[in-house]
GROMACS .gro file of N, CA and C in nm:
model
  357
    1UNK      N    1   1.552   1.926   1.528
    1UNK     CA    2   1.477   1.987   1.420
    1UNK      C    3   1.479   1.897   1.299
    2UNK      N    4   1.322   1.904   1.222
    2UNK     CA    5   1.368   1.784   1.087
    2UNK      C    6   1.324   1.862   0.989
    3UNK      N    7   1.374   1.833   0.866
    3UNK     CA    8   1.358   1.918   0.766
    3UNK      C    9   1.274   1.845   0.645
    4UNK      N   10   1.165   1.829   0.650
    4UNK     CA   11   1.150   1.733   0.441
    4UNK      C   12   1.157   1.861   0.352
    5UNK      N   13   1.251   1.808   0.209
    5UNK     CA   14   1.213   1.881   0.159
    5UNK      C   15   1.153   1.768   0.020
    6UNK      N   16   1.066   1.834  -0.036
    6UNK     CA   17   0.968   1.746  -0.141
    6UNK      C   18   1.025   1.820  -0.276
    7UNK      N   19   1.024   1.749  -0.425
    7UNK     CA   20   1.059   1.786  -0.526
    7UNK      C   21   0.993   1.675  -0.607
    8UNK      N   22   0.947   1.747  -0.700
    8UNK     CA   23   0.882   1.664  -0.874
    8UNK      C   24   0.771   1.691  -0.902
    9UNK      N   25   0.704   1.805  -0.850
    9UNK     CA   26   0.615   1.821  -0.885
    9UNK      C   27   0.587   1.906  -1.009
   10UNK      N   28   0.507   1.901  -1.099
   10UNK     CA   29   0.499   2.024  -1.166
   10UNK      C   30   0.322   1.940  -1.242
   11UNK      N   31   0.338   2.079  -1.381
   11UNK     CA   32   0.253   2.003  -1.467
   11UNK      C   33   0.259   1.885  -1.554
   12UNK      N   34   0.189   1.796  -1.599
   12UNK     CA   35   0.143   1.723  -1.686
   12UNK      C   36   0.029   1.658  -1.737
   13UNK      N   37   0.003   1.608  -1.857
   13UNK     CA   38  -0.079   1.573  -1.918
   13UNK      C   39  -0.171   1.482  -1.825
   14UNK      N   40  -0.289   1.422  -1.897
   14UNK     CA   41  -0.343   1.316  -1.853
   14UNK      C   42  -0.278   1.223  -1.917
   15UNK      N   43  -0.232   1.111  -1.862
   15UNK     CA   44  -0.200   0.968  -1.890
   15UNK      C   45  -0.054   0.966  -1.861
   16UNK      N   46   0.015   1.096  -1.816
   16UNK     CA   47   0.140   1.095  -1.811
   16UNK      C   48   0.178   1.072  -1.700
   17UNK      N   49   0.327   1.096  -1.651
   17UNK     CA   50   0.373   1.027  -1.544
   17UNK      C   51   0.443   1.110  -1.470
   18UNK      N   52   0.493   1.143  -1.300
   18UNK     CA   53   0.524   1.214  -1.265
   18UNK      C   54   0.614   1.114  -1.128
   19UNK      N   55   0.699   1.189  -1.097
   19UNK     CA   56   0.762   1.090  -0.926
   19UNK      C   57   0.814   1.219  -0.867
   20UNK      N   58   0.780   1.237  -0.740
   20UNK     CA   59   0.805   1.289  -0.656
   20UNK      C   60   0.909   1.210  -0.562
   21UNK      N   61   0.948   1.312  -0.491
   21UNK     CA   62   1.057   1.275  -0.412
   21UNK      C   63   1.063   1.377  -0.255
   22UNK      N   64   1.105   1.272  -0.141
   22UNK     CA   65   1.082   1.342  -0.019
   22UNK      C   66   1.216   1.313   0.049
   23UNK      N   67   1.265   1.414   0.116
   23UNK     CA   68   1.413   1.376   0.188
   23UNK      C   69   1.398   1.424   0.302
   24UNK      N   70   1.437   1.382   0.405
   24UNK     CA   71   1.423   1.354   0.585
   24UNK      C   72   1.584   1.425   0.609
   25UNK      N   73   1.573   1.513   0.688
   25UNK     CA   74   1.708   1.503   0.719
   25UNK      C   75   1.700   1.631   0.844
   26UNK      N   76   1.821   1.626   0.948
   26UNK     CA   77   1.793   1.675   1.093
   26UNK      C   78   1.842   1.581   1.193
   27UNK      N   79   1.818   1.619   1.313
   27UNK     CA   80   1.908   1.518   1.446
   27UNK      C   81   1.771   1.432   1.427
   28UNK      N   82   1.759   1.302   1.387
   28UNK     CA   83   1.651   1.210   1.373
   28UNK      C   84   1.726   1.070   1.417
   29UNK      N   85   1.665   0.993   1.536
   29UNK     CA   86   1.658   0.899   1.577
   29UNK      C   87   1.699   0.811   1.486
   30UNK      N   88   1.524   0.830   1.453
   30UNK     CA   89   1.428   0.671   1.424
   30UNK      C   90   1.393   0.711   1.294
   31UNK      N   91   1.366   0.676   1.201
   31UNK     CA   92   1.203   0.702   1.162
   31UNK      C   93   1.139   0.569   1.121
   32UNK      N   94   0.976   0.558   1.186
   32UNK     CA   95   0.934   0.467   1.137
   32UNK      C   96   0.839   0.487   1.011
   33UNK      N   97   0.745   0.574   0.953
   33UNK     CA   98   0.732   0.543   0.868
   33UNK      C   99   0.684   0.696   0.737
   34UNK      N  100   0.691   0.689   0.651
   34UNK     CA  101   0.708   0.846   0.545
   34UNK      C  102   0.584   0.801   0.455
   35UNK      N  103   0.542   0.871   0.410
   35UNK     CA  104   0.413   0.861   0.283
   35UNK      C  105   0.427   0.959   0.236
   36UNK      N  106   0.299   1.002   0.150
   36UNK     CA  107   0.216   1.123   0.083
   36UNK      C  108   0.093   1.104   0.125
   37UNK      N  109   0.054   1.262   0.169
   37UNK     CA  110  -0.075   1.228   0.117
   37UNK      C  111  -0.107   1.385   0.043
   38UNK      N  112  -0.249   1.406  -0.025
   38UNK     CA  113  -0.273   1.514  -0.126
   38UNK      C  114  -0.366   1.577  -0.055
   39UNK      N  115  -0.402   1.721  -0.077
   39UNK     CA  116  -0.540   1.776  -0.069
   39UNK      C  117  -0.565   1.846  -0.196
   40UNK      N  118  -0.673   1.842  -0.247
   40UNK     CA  119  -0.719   1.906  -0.305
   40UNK      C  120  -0.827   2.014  -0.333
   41UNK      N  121  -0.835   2.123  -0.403
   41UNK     CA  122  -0.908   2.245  -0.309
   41UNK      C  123  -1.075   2.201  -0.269
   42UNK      N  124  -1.123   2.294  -0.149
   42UNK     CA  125  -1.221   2.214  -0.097
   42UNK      C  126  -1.225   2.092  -0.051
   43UNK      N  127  -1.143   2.024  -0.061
   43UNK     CA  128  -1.125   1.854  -0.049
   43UNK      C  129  -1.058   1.850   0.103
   44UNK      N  130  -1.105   1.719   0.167
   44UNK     CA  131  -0.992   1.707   0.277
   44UNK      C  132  -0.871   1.625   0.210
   45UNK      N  133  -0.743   1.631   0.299
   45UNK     CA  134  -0.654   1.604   0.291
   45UNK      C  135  -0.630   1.438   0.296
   46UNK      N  136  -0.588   1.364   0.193
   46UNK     CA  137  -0.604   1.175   0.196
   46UNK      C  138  -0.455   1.143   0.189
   47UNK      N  139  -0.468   1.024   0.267
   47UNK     CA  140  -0.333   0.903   0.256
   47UNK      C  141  -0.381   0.898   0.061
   48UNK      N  142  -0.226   0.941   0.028
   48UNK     CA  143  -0.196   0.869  -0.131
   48UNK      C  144  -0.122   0.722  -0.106
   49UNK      N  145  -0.015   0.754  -0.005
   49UNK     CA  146   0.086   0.572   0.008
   49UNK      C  147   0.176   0.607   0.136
   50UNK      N  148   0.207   0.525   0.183
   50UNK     CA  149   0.312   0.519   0.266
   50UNK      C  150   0.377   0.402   0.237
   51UNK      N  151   0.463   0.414   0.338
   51UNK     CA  152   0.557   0.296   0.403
   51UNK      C  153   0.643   0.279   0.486
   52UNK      N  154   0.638   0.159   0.600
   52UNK     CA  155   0.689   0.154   0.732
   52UNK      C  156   0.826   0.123   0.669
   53UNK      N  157   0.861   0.102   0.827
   53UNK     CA  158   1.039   0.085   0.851
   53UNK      C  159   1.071  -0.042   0.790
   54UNK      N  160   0.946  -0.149   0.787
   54UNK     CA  161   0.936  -0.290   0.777
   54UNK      C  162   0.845  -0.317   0.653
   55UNK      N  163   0.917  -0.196   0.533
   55UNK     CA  164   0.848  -0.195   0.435
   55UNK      C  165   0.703  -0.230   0.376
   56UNK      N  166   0.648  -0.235   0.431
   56UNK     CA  167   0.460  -0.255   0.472
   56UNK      C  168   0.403  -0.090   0.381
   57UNK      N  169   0.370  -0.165   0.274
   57UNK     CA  170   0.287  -0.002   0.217
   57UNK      C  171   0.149  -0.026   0.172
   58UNK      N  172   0.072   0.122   0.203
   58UNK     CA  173  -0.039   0.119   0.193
   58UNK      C  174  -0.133   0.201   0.090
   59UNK      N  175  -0.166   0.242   0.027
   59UNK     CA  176  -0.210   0.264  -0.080
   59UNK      C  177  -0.396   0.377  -0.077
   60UNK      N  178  -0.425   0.460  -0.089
   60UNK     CA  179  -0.546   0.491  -0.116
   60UNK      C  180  -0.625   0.420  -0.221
   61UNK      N  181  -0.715   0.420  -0.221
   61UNK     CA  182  -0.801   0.321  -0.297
   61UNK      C  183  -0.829   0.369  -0.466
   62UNK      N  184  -0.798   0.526  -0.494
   62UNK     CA  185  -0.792   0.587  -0.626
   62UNK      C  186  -0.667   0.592  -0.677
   63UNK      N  187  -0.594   0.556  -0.575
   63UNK     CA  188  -0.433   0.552  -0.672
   63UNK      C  189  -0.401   0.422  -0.721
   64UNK      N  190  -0.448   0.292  -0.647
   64UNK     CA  191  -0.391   0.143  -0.626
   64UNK      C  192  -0.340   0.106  -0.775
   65UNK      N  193  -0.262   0.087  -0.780
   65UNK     CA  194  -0.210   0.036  -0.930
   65UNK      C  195  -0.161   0.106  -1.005
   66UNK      N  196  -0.133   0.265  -0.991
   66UNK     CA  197  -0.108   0.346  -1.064
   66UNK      C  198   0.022   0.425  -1.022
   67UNK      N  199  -0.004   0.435  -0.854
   67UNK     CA  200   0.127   0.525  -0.814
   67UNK      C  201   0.182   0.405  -0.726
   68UNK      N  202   0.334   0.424  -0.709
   68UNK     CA  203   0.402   0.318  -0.662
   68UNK      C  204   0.517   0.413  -0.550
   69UNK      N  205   0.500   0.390  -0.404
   69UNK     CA  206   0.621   0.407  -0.324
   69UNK      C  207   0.713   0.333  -0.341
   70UNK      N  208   0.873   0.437  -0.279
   70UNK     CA  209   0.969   0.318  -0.227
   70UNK      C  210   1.039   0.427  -0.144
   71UNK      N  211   1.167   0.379  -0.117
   71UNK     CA  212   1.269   0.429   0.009
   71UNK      C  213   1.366   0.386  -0.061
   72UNK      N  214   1.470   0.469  -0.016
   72UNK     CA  215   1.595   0.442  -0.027
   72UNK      C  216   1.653   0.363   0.068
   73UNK      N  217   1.790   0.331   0.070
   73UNK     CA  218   1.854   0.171   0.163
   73UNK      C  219   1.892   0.267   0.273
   74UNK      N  220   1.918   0.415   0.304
   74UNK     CA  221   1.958   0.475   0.398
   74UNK      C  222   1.849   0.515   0.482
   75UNK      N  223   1.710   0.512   0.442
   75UNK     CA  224   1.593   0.521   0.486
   75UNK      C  225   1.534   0.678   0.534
   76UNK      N  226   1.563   0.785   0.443
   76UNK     CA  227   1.553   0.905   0.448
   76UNK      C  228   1.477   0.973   0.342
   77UNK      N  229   1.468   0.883   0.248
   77UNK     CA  230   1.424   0.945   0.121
   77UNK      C  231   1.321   0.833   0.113
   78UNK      N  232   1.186   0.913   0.029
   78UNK     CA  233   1.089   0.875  -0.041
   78UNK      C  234   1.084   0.860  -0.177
   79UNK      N  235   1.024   0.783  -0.256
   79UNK     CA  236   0.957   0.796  -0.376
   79UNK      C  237   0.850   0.794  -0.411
   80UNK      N  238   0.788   0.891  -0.474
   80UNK     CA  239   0.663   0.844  -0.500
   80UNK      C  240   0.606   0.860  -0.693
   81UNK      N  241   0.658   0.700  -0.741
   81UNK     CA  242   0.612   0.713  -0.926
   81UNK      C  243   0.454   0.735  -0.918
   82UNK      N  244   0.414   0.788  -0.984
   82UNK     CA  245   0.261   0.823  -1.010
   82UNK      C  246   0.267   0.826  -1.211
   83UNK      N  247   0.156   0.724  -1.221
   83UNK     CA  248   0.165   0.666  -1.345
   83UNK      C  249   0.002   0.677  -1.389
   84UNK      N  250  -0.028   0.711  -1.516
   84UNK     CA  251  -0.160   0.741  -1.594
   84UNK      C  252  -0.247   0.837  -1.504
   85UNK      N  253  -0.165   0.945  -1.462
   85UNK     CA  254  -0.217   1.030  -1.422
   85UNK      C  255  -0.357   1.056  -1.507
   86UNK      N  256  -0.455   1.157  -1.403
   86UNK     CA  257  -0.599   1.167  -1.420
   86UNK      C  258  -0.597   1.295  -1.341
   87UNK      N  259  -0.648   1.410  -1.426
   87UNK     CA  260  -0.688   1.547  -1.397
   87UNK      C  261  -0.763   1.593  -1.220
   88UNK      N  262  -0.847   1.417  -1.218
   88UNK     CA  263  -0.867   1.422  -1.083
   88UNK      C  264  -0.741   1.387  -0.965
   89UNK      N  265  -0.619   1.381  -0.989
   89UNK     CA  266  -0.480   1.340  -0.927
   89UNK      C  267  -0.443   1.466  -0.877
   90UNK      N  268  -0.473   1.590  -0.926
   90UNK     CA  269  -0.471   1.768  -0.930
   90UNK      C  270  -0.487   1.772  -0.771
   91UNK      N  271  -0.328   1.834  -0.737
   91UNK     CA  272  -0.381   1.850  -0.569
   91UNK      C  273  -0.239   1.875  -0.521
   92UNK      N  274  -0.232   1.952  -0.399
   92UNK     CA  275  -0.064   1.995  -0.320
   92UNK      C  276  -0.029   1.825  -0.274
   93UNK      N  277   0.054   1.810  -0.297
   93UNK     CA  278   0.097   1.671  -0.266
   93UNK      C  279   0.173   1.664  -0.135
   94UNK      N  280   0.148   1.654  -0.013
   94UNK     CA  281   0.226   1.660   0.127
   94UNK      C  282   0.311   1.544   0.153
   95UNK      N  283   0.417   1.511   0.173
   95UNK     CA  284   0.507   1.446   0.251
   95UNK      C  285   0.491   1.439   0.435
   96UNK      N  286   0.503   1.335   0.470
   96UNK     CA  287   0.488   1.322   0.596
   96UNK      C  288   0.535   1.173   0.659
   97UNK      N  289   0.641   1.201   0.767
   97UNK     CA  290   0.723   1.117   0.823
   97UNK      C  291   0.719   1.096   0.990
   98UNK      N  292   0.699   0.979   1.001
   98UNK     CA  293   0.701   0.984   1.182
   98UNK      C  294   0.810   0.947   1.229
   99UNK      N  295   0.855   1.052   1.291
   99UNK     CA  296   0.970   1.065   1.353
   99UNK      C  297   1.008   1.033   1.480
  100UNK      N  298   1.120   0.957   1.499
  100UNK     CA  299   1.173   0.997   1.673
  100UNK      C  300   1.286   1.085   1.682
  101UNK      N  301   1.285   1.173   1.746
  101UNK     CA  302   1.432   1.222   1.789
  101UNK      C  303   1.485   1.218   1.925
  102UNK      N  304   1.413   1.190   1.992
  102UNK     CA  305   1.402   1.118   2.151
  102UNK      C  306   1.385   1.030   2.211
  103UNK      N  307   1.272   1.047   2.267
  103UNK     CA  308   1.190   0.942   2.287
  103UNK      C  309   1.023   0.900   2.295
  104UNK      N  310   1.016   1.008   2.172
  104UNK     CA  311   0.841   0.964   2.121
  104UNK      C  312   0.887   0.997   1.997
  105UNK      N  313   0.753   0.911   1.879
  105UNK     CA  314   0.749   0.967   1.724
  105UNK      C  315   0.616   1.087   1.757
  106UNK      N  316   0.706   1.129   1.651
  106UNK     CA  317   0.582   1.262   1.601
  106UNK      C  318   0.599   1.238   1.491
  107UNK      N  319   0.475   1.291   1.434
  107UNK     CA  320   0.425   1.295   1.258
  107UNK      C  321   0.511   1.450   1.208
  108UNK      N  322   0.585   1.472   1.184
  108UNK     CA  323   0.610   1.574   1.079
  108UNK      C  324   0.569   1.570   0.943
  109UNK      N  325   0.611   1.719   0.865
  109UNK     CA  326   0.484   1.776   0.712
  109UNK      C  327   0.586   1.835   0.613
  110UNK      N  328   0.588   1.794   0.479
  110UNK     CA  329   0.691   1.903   0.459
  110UNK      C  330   0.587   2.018   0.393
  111UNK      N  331   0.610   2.104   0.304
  111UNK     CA  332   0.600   2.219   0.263
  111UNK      C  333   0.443   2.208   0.120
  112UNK      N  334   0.495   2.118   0.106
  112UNK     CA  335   0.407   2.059  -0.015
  112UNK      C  336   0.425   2.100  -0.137
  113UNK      N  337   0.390   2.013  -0.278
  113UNK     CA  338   0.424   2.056  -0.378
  113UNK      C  339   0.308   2.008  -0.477
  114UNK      N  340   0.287   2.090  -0.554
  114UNK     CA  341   0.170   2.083  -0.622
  114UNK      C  342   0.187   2.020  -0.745
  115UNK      N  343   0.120   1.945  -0.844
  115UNK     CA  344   0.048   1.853  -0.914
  115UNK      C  345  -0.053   1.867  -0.997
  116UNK      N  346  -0.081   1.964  -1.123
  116UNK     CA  347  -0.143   1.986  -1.223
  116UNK      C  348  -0.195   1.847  -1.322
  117UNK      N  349  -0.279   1.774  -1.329
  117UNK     CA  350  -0.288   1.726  -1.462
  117UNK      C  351  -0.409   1.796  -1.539
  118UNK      N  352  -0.299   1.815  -1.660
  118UNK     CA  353  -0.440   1.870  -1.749
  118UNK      C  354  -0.387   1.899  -1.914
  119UNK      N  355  -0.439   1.904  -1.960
  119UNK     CA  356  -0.408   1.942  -2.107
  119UNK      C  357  -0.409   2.023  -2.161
   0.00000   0.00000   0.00000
């Protein structure tokens, strides 16, 4: 069984700054690689960032330069800084990690946490 649980979300301004945080934890192998991604209402659900085991991160094309992943050295935890936030950034923010606990990865989700910008 794996558990994420996600934290940092709340409100803030436009131009302000926010970091979320994702933690992995459960009988887990492997994991190769954890991101975010957001939905927003009506909206489908988008890659915000990831990053592999072999630190390789990838970026959506409305965040690039603004929000920044990382990992911790134990490789369980996420970060995600999100910087000059924009009212259009407004959205449940999902965590998601591919996991092994056997012998296949699966994509696990955590719970999600939501993300206000506004004034």
């Amino acid at each position: 069984q794996v558990h994420l649980v996600e934290s940092g979300g709340g409100l803030v301004q436009p131009g302000g700054s926010l970091r979320l945080s994702c933690a992995a934890s459960g009988s887990i192998a492997s994991i190769d690689a954890m991101g975010w991604y957001r939905q927003a209402p009506g909206k489908q659900r988008e890659l915000v960032a990831e990053i592999t085991r072999g630190d390789r991160t990838v970026y959506g094309d409305s965040v690039k330069g603004r929000f920044f992943i990382s990992r911790n050295s134990a490789w369980n935890t996420v970060h995600l800084q999100m910087n000059s936030l924009k009212p259009e950034d407004t959205a449940i923010y999902y965590c998601k990690a591919v996991i092994k606990l056997v012998l296949a990865y699966s994509d696990y989700w955590g719970q999600g946490t939501q993300v206000t910008v506004s004034s």
